[in-house]
């Protein structure tokens, strides 16, 4: 498969469009959190989190890694595509039925009878997702990032409006169920109109099974990752109850925002682009270095500053009943650093077709994190669980990347080099924001947040007097230039360099030599 002649610019513009869509979605999600946190109780959020842990597992089984398999496939003939539509719909219908039948068992697990009704109403979402997945994967494979960005905003807006109206009418935790259901429906309708799928006769052709095999390895790794990210909810829910789980779930939702709104756009663009470049080692490495640089400077300082001003930030967003969530959010920043950087490892595995190797690694690493949950909650309650989770996640980065790049053309310096300086900056930013908010407490949360952010910016800004940081800034500026610059008037058919940010060498001039 020949890379697109304007792949560099297409990737950069894709990041901008995707980031705009996900940031719009984040704004709506934040607005809904602010409003619903004042209309609902922590226990309401905890009840939904209990069911969400099981629903997410069903959704993961339903996908079976097929999203990643579709994206990394070099070619996808129409008859294979139709087979995937039927297969995904069938699996979704079966799993939705299983989830509904398991509703009494879920209620028994948590000793909470209200979970029966919640599970029964949320179960059809698995079937709807089975229809949505192949449509969205195809749009992503075709690099239709603008469409997907618009879809992110529209589905979130519809869900938020429905949830707020339901909560104002006294619906309680049902408003959160309504929000999820409306989002599924809107996403399905819009994608159906855009992609216009043709199912054809209900059959699964032979060429579909290699994709299922690839998806199986991706699924195995994702299943272990899901267990790592959701067993904590089960432990907290069964040991500490829905109120504490509600506090944890809101803190975790805030914790995920930087990953979803910053790393999310990069990942949606990076996977199809890196899969296209798997046979060009030099250009693949340049893209990885550039992606690592963007992740480092966007995500790590953001987590650091948010953790530093967590107390006034959570007070402003959620209100006075969520002080426990503020402490949890601060501690989750440790895991945030690890997860932000760890996304690169997943991209390498999937784009290079090494999903089987990823599964082998996760068989060892994920259980270590899960065991850490049990140790952490025994050692220090919910705070002990969060601290243990973060420390183990950080420690696993080194062996994780070493195993991922072994036998490939990617080098350790391609990951560590671009991340080192932003990691130092993140430490400086946290110390500044945390210290100022503790030394100079303010009567108004918004003032305290602003003072903490200004202190972080001033202290971190001093680092740009160092030549290495100035070089990094130049590369990031080059990214902005690519995003805003006009398209070449007469592009050649030879691939261009794909870096979303400036690579280690002057990219615009040197890349032109390869066109």
Coordinates of C-alpha atoms in Angstrom, one line a residue:
X1 CA 0.0 0.0 0.0
X2 CA 1.6 3.3 -1.1
X3 CA 1.4 6.1 1.4
X4 CA -0.6 9.1 0.6
X5 CA 1.5 11.7 -1.3
X6 CA 0.5 14.4 1.2
X7 CA 0.6 12.1 4.3
X8 CA 2.6 14.6 6.5
X9 CA 0.1 17.4 5.9
X10 CA -2.9 15.0 6.1
X11 CA -1.7 13.6 9.4
X12 CA -1.1 17.1 10.8
X13 CA -4.4 18.4 9.7
X14 CA -6.0 15.2 11.0
X15 CA -4.6 15.8 14.4
X16 CA -5.9 19.4 14.4
X17 CA -9.4 18.3 13.4
X18 CA -9.5 15.3 15.8
X19 CA -8.2 17.4 18.6
X20 CA -10.7 20.1 18.0
X21 CA -13.5 17.5 18.0
X22 CA -12.3 15.8 21.2
X23 CA -11.7 19.1 22.9
X24 CA -15.2 20.2 22.1
X25 CA -16.4 16.9 23.5
X26 CA -14.3 17.4 26.6
X27 CA -15.8 20.9 27.1
X28 CA -19.3 19.4 26.9
X29 CA -18.3 16.5 29.2
X30 CA -16.9 19.0 31.7
X31 CA -20.1 21.0 31.6
X32 CA -22.1 17.9 32.2
X33 CA -19.9 16.9 35.1
X34 CA -20.2 20.4 36.7
X35 CA -24.0 20.3 36.4
X36 CA -24.7 16.7 37.2
X37 CA -22.4 16.7 40.2
X38 CA -24.7 19.2 41.7
X39 CA -27.9 17.5 40.7
X40 CA -26.8 14.0 41.6
X41 CA -25.1 12.3 44.6
X42 CA -21.7 10.4 44.7
X43 CA -23.7 7.3 45.2
X44 CA -25.6 7.8 41.9
X45 CA -22.3 7.9 40.0
X46 CA -21.1 4.9 42.0
X47 CA -24.1 2.8 40.9
X48 CA -23.5 3.5 37.2
X49 CA -19.7 2.8 37.7
X50 CA -20.6 -0.6 39.1
X51 CA -22.5 -1.6 36.0
X52 CA -20.1 0.2 33.7
X53 CA -17.3 -2.2 34.8
X54 CA -19.3 -5.2 33.5
X55 CA -20.6 -3.3 30.4
X56 CA -17.1 -2.4 29.4
X57 CA -16.0 -6.0 29.5
X58 CA -18.9 -7.0 27.3
X59 CA -18.0 -4.2 24.9
X60 CA -14.4 -5.3 24.8
X61 CA -15.4 -8.9 24.0
X62 CA -17.8 -7.6 21.3
X63 CA -15.0 -5.6 19.6
X64 CA -12.6 -8.5 19.9
X65 CA -9.7 -6.3 18.7
X66 CA -11.4 -5.9 15.3
X67 CA -11.1 -2.1 15.3
X68 CA -7.3 -2.3 15.4
X69 CA -7.3 -5.2 12.9
X70 CA -9.3 -3.2 10.4
X71 CA -7.1 -0.1 10.7
X72 CA -3.8 -2.0 10.3
X73 CA -5.1 -4.1 7.4
X74 CA -3.3 -3.2 4.1
X75 CA -6.4 -3.9 2.0
X76 CA -10.0 -4.4 2.9
X77 CA -12.1 -5.8 0.0
X78 CA -15.8 -5.0 -0.1
X79 CA -16.9 -8.6 0.6
X80 CA -14.6 -8.8 3.6
X81 CA -16.0 -5.5 4.8
X82 CA -19.6 -6.8 4.6
X83 CA -18.6 -10.0 6.5
X84 CA -17.2 -7.8 9.3
X85 CA -20.5 -5.9 9.4
X86 CA -22.4 -9.1 9.9
X87 CA -19.9 -10.6 12.4
X88 CA -19.8 -7.5 14.6
X89 CA -23.6 -7.2 14.6
X90 CA -24.0 -10.9 15.5
X91 CA -21.5 -10.7 18.3
X92 CA -23.1 -7.6 19.7
X93 CA -26.6 -9.2 19.7
X94 CA -25.3 -12.3 21.6
X95 CA -23.4 -10.3 24.2
X96 CA -26.3 -7.9 24.8
X97 CA -28.4 -10.9 25.6
X98 CA -25.8 -12.3 27.9
X99 CA -25.4 -9.0 29.8
X100 CA -29.2 -8.8 30.3
X101 CA -29.3 -12.3 31.7
X102 CA -26.5 -11.6 34.1
X103 CA -28.3 -8.6 35.6
X104 CA -29.3 -10.5 38.8
X105 CA -25.7 -11.8 39.3
X106 CA -24.3 -8.2 39.0
X107 CA -26.7 -7.0 41.7
X108 CA -25.7 -10.0 43.8
X109 CA -22.0 -9.2 43.4
X110 CA -22.4 -5.7 44.8
X111 CA -25.4 -6.5 47.1
X112 CA -27.3 -3.7 45.3
X113 CA -30.8 -4.7 43.9
X114 CA -31.1 -1.4 41.9
X115 CA -28.4 -2.7 39.6
X116 CA -30.8 -5.1 37.9
X117 CA -32.9 -2.4 36.2
X118 CA -29.8 -0.4 35.3
X119 CA -28.1 -3.4 33.7
X120 CA -31.3 -4.3 31.7
X121 CA -31.6 -0.8 30.3
X122 CA -27.8 -0.5 29.4
X123 CA -27.5 -4.0 27.8
X124 CA -28.8 -3.0 24.4
X125 CA -25.9 -0.5 24.1
X126 CA -23.6 -3.5 23.4
X127 CA -25.7 -4.4 20.3
X128 CA -25.7 -0.8 19.1
X129 CA -21.9 -0.6 19.6
X130 CA -21.6 -3.7 17.4
X131 CA -23.2 -1.8 14.6
X132 CA -21.1 1.3 15.3
X133 CA -17.6 -0.2 15.5
X134 CA -17.0 -1.3 11.9
X135 CA -18.5 2.0 10.6
X136 CA -16.2 4.1 12.7
X137 CA -13.2 1.9 12.0
X138 CA -13.7 2.3 8.2
X139 CA -14.1 6.1 8.5
X140 CA -10.8 6.2 10.5
X141 CA -9.0 3.9 8.0
X142 CA -10.1 6.3 5.2
X143 CA -8.6 9.2 7.3
X144 CA -12.0 11.0 7.5
X145 CA -10.9 12.8 10.7
X146 CA -13.1 15.8 10.2
X147 CA -16.2 13.7 10.1
X148 CA -15.2 11.8 13.2
X149 CA -14.4 15.0 15.1
X150 CA -17.8 16.5 14.3
X151 CA -19.4 13.2 15.4
X152 CA -17.6 13.3 18.7
X153 CA -19.0 16.7 19.5
X154 CA -22.6 16.0 18.3
X155 CA -23.0 12.7 20.2
X156 CA -21.7 14.2 23.4
X157 CA -24.0 17.3 23.1
X158 CA -27.0 15.1 22.6
X159 CA -26.2 12.9 25.5
X160 CA -25.5 15.8 27.9
X161 CA -28.7 17.6 27.0
X162 CA -30.8 14.4 27.6
X163 CA -29.0 13.7 30.9
X164 CA -29.4 17.2 32.3
X165 CA -33.1 17.3 31.4
X166 CA -33.7 13.9 33.0
X167 CA -31.8 14.9 36.1
X168 CA -33.8 18.2 36.4
X169 CA -37.0 16.1 36.2
X170 CA -35.8 14.1 39.2
X171 CA -34.5 11.0 37.3
X172 CA -31.5 10.6 39.6
X173 CA -29.0 8.0 38.4
X174 CA -31.2 7.2 35.4
X175 CA -30.1 10.4 33.8
X176 CA -26.6 8.8 33.4
X177 CA -28.2 5.8 31.7
X178 CA -30.1 8.1 29.4
X179 CA -26.9 9.9 28.5
X180 CA -25.1 6.7 27.4
X181 CA -28.1 5.5 25.4
X182 CA -28.6 8.7 23.5
X183 CA -24.9 8.9 22.6
X184 CA -25.0 5.4 21.1
X185 CA -28.1 6.1 19.1
X186 CA -26.9 9.4 17.6
X187 CA -23.5 8.0 16.7
X188 CA -25.0 5.0 15.0
X189 CA -27.5 7.2 13.0
X190 CA -24.8 9.7 11.8
X191 CA -22.3 7.0 10.9
X192 CA -24.9 5.0 9.0
X193 CA -25.8 8.1 6.9
X194 CA -22.1 8.9 6.2
X195 CA -20.7 5.5 5.5
X196 CA -23.8 4.0 3.9
X197 CA -23.0 0.4 4.7
X198 CA -24.3 -2.4 2.5
X199 CA -24.6 -5.6 4.4
X200 CA -25.3 -7.9 1.5
X201 CA -26.2 -11.6 2.2
X202 CA -25.6 -12.8 5.8
X203 CA -22.3 -14.7 5.4
X204 CA -18.7 -14.7 6.7
X205 CA -16.2 -15.2 3.9
X206 CA -12.9 -17.0 4.4
X207 CA -10.7 -13.9 4.1
X208 CA -12.3 -12.5 7.2
X209 CA -10.7 -15.0 9.6
X210 CA -7.1 -13.7 9.3
X211 CA -8.5 -10.4 10.5
X212 CA -10.2 -12.2 13.4
X213 CA -6.9 -13.8 14.3
X214 CA -5.1 -10.5 14.4
X215 CA -8.0 -9.0 16.3
X216 CA -7.8 -11.9 18.8
X217 CA -4.3 -11.0 19.8
X218 CA -5.3 -7.3 20.1
X219 CA -8.3 -8.4 22.1
X220 CA -6.2 -10.5 24.5
X221 CA -4.0 -7.5 25.2
X222 CA -7.0 -5.2 25.5
X223 CA -8.8 -7.6 27.8
X224 CA -5.8 -7.6 30.2
X225 CA -5.7 -3.9 30.0
X226 CA -9.4 -3.6 30.7
X227 CA -9.0 -5.9 33.8
X228 CA -6.2 -3.6 35.0
X229 CA -8.4 -0.5 34.5
X230 CA -11.6 -1.8 36.0
X231 CA -10.9 -4.3 38.7
X232 CA -10.1 -1.3 40.9
X233 CA -13.8 -0.3 40.5
X234 CA -15.0 -3.7 41.6
X235 CA -12.6 -3.8 44.6
X236 CA -13.7 -0.3 45.7
X237 CA -17.4 -1.0 45.1
X238 CA -17.4 -4.2 47.0
X239 CA -15.1 -3.1 49.9
X240 CA -16.1 0.6 50.3
X241 CA -19.5 1.0 48.8
X242 CA -21.1 3.1 46.0
X243 CA -20.4 6.5 47.7
X244 CA -16.7 6.0 47.8
X245 CA -16.8 4.5 44.3
X246 CA -18.6 7.5 43.1
X247 CA -15.8 9.8 44.5
X248 CA -13.3 7.6 42.8
X249 CA -15.1 7.4 39.4
X250 CA -15.4 11.2 39.2
X251 CA -11.7 11.7 40.0
X252 CA -10.9 9.0 37.4
X253 CA -13.1 10.7 34.8
X254 CA -11.2 14.0 35.4
X255 CA -7.9 12.1 35.3
X256 CA -8.8 10.6 31.8
X257 CA -9.5 14.0 30.2
X258 CA -5.9 14.9 29.3
X259 CA -5.4 11.4 27.8
X260 CA -8.6 11.5 25.8
X261 CA -8.4 15.0 24.6
X262 CA -4.6 15.1 23.9
X263 CA -3.4 11.6 23.3
X264 CA -6.7 10.6 21.8
X265 CA -6.4 12.7 18.7
X266 CA -2.8 11.6 18.2
X267 CA -3.8 8.0 18.5
X268 CA -6.7 8.2 16.1
X269 CA -4.3 9.7 13.5
X270 CA -1.2 7.8 14.4
X271 CA -2.4 4.2 14.0
X272 CA -3.5 4.4 10.4
X273 CA -0.5 6.6 9.5
X274 CA 2.1 4.4 11.3
X275 CA 0.5 1.3 9.8
X276 CA 1.1 2.8 6.3
X277 CA 4.7 3.5 7.2
X278 CA 5.7 0.1 8.6
X279 CA 8.0 -0.7 5.7
X280 CA 9.9 2.6 5.9
X281 CA 12.0 2.5 9.1
X282 CA 13.5 6.0 9.0
X283 CA 10.2 7.7 8.5
X284 CA 8.5 5.6 11.0
X285 CA 11.1 6.5 13.6
X286 CA 10.7 10.2 12.8
X287 CA 7.0 10.0 13.3
X288 CA 7.4 8.1 16.6
X289 CA 9.9 10.8 17.9
X290 CA 7.6 13.6 16.9
X291 CA 4.6 11.9 18.5
X292 CA 6.6 11.4 21.7
X293 CA 7.6 15.0 21.8
X294 CA 4.0 16.2 21.4
X295 CA 2.7 13.8 24.1
X296 CA 5.5 14.9 26.4
X297 CA 4.8 18.7 26.2
X298 CA 1.0 18.5 26.0
X299 CA 0.2 15.8 28.5
X300 CA 2.8 15.6 31.2
X301 CA 2.8 19.3 32.2
X302 CA -1.0 19.3 32.0
X303 CA -1.2 16.5 34.5
X304 CA 1.4 18.1 36.7
X305 CA -0.4 21.5 36.9
X306 CA -3.9 19.9 37.4
X307 CA -2.5 17.8 40.3
X308 CA -1.0 20.9 41.8
X309 CA -4.3 22.8 41.9
X310 CA -6.5 19.7 42.4
X311 CA -8.2 20.9 45.6
X312 CA -9.6 24.2 44.3
X313 CA -10.1 22.7 40.8
X314 CA -12.4 19.9 42.1
X315 CA -14.1 22.3 44.4
X316 CA -14.9 24.6 41.5
X317 CA -16.0 21.8 39.1
X318 CA -17.9 19.4 41.4
X319 CA -18.7 21.4 44.5
X320 CA -18.0 20.9 48.3
X321 CA -19.2 17.3 48.5
X322 CA -16.3 15.9 46.5
X323 CA -13.2 16.7 48.6
X324 CA -12.2 13.0 48.6
X325 CA -12.1 13.1 44.8
X326 CA -9.7 16.0 44.9
X327 CA -7.1 13.9 46.8
X328 CA -7.6 10.9 44.6
X329 CA -7.2 13.1 41.5
X330 CA -3.8 14.4 42.7
X331 CA -2.5 10.9 43.3
X332 CA -3.8 9.7 40.0
X333 CA -1.4 12.1 38.2
X334 CA 1.4 9.5 38.8
X335 CA -0.4 6.9 36.8
X336 CA -1.3 9.7 34.2
X337 CA 2.4 10.2 33.4
X338 CA 2.8 6.4 32.8
X339 CA -0.4 6.0 30.7
X340 CA 0.4 9.0 28.5
X341 CA 3.8 7.7 27.6
X342 CA 2.6 4.1 27.4
X343 CA 0.2 4.9 24.6
X344 CA 3.3 5.0 22.3
X345 CA 4.0 1.4 23.1
X346 CA 0.5 0.3 22.0
X347 CA 0.8 2.2 18.7
X348 CA 4.1 0.4 18.0
X349 CA 2.7 -3.0 18.7
X350 CA -0.4 -2.6 16.6
X351 CA 1.1 -0.6 13.6
X352 CA 3.9 -3.1 13.2
X353 CA 1.6 -6.1 13.3
X354 CA 3.1 -7.3 16.6
X355 CA -0.1 -7.8 18.5
X356 CA 0.8 -11.3 19.5
X357 CA 3.9 -10.0 21.2
X358 CA 1.9 -7.3 23.0
X359 CA -0.3 -10.0 24.4
X360 CA 2.6 -12.0 25.7
X361 CA 4.0 -8.9 27.6
X362 CA 0.6 -8.0 29.0
X363 CA 0.2 -11.5 30.3
X364 CA 3.0 -10.7 32.7
X365 CA 2.6 -7.0 33.3
X366 CA -1.1 -6.5 33.8
X367 CA -1.5 -9.0 36.6
X368 CA 1.3 -7.2 38.5
X369 CA -0.8 -4.0 38.4
X370 CA -3.9 -5.9 39.5
X371 CA -2.1 -7.5 42.4
X372 CA -1.0 -4.0 43.3
X373 CA -4.6 -2.9 43.7
X374 CA -5.2 -5.6 46.4
X375 CA -2.0 -4.7 48.2
X376 CA -2.7 -1.0 48.0
X377 CA -6.2 -1.1 49.4
X378 CA -5.0 -3.3 52.2
X379 CA -2.1 -1.0 52.9
X380 CA -3.7 2.4 52.7
X381 CA -7.3 2.2 51.6
X382 CA -8.4 4.0 48.5
X383 CA -5.3 6.3 48.5
X384 CA -3.0 3.4 48.9
X385 CA -4.6 1.7 45.9
X386 CA -4.1 4.8 43.8
X387 CA -0.5 5.3 44.9
X388 CA 0.4 1.7 44.2
X389 CA -1.2 1.8 40.8
X390 CA 0.8 4.8 39.8
X391 CA 4.2 3.6 41.0
X392 CA 3.9 0.1 39.4
X393 CA 2.7 1.7 36.1
X394 CA 5.8 4.0 36.1
X395 CA 8.2 1.2 36.9
X396 CA 6.8 -1.0 34.1
X397 CA 7.5 1.6 31.4
X398 CA 11.2 0.6 30.9
X399 CA 10.8 -3.1 30.5
X400 CA 7.6 -2.5 28.5
X401 CA 9.2 -0.4 25.9
X402 CA 12.3 -2.6 25.8
X403 CA 10.1 -5.6 24.9
X404 CA 8.0 -3.6 22.4
X405 CA 10.9 -2.3 20.3
X406 CA 13.1 -5.4 20.5
X407 CA 13.7 -6.7 17.0
X408 CA 12.4 -3.5 15.3
X409 CA 14.0 -0.5 13.8
X410 CA 12.7 1.7 16.7
X411 CA 15.4 2.6 19.3
X412 CA 15.1 3.4 23.0
X413 CA 16.3 7.0 22.3
X414 CA 13.3 7.5 20.0
X415 CA 11.1 7.3 23.0
X416 CA 13.2 8.5 25.9
X417 CA 14.9 11.4 24.2
X418 CA 11.8 13.4 23.4
X419 CA 10.1 12.6 26.8
X420 CA 13.0 13.5 29.1
X421 CA 12.8 17.3 29.0
X422 CA 9.0 17.6 29.2
X423 CA 9.1 15.2 32.2
X424 CA 11.5 17.5 34.0
X425 CA 9.3 20.5 33.1
X426 CA 6.3 18.6 34.5
X427 CA 8.1 18.2 37.9
X428 CA 8.9 21.9 38.0
X429 CA 5.3 22.9 37.1
X430 CA 3.8 20.6 39.8
X431 CA 6.1 22.0 42.6
X432 CA 5.3 25.5 41.6
X433 CA 1.5 25.1 41.4
X434 CA 1.2 22.9 44.4
X435 CA 3.5 25.1 46.5
X436 CA 1.8 28.4 45.7
X437 CA -1.7 27.0 46.3
X438 CA -0.6 25.8 49.8
X439 CA 1.3 28.9 50.8
X440 CA -1.2 31.4 49.4
X441 CA -4.7 30.0 49.9
X442 CA -7.4 32.2 48.5
X443 CA -11.1 32.5 49.4
X444 CA -12.2 31.8 45.8
X445 CA -11.3 28.6 44.1
X446 CA -10.9 30.2 40.7
X447 CA -8.4 32.7 42.0
X448 CA -6.4 30.0 43.6
X449 CA -6.4 28.0 40.4
X450 CA -5.2 31.0 38.4
X451 CA -2.4 31.8 40.8
X452 CA -1.2 28.2 40.7
X453 CA -1.3 28.0 36.9
X454 CA 0.6 31.3 36.6
X455 CA 3.3 30.1 39.0
X456 CA 3.7 26.9 37.0
X457 CA 4.0 28.7 33.7
X458 CA 6.5 31.2 35.0
X459 CA 8.7 28.6 36.6
X460 CA 8.5 26.1 33.7
X461 CA 9.1 29.0 31.2
X462 CA 12.5 29.6 32.6
X463 CA 13.5 26.2 31.2
X464 CA 13.3 27.6 27.7
X465 CA 16.5 29.5 28.3
X466 CA 18.2 26.1 28.0
X467 CA 19.1 25.3 24.3
X468 CA 17.5 21.8 24.4
X469 CA 14.1 23.2 25.3
X470 CA 14.4 25.9 22.6
X471 CA 15.0 23.2 20.0
X472 CA 11.9 21.4 21.2
X473 CA 9.9 24.6 20.9
X474 CA 11.1 25.0 17.4
X475 CA 9.9 21.5 16.5
X476 CA 6.5 22.2 18.0
X477 CA 6.3 25.5 16.1
X478 CA 7.0 23.6 13.0
X479 CA 4.0 21.4 13.7
X480 CA 1.8 24.5 13.9
X481 CA 3.3 25.7 10.6
X482 CA 2.4 22.5 8.9
X483 CA -1.1 22.6 10.2
X484 CA -1.7 26.1 9.0
X485 CA 0.3 26.1 5.8
X486 CA -1.2 25.7 2.4
X487 CA -1.1 22.4 0.6
X488 CA 1.6 21.9 -2.1
X489 CA 0.3 23.0 -5.5
X490 CA 1.8 20.0 -7.4
X491 CA 2.6 17.1 -5.1
X492 CA 4.5 14.2 -6.5
X493 CA 3.4 10.6 -6.0
X494 CA 6.4 9.8 -3.8
X495 CA 5.5 9.8 -0.1
X496 CA 6.2 12.7 2.1
X497 CA 7.5 12.6 5.7
X498 CA 4.7 12.0 8.2
X499 CA 5.9 13.7 11.3
X500 CA 3.2 15.6 13.1
X501 CA 5.8 17.7 14.8
X502 CA 9.3 18.7 13.7
X503 CA 11.6 15.7 13.6
X504 CA 15.2 15.8 14.8
X505 CA 16.4 17.3 11.5
X506 CA 15.0 20.3 9.7
X507 CA 11.9 18.6 8.3
X508 CA 10.4 20.8 5.7
X509 CA 13.6 21.1 3.6
X510 CA 14.8 17.6 4.0
X511 CA 11.4 16.0 3.5
X512 CA 11.1 17.7 0.2
X513 CA 14.1 15.8 -1.1
X514 CA 12.1 12.6 -0.7
X515 CA 9.1 13.9 -2.6

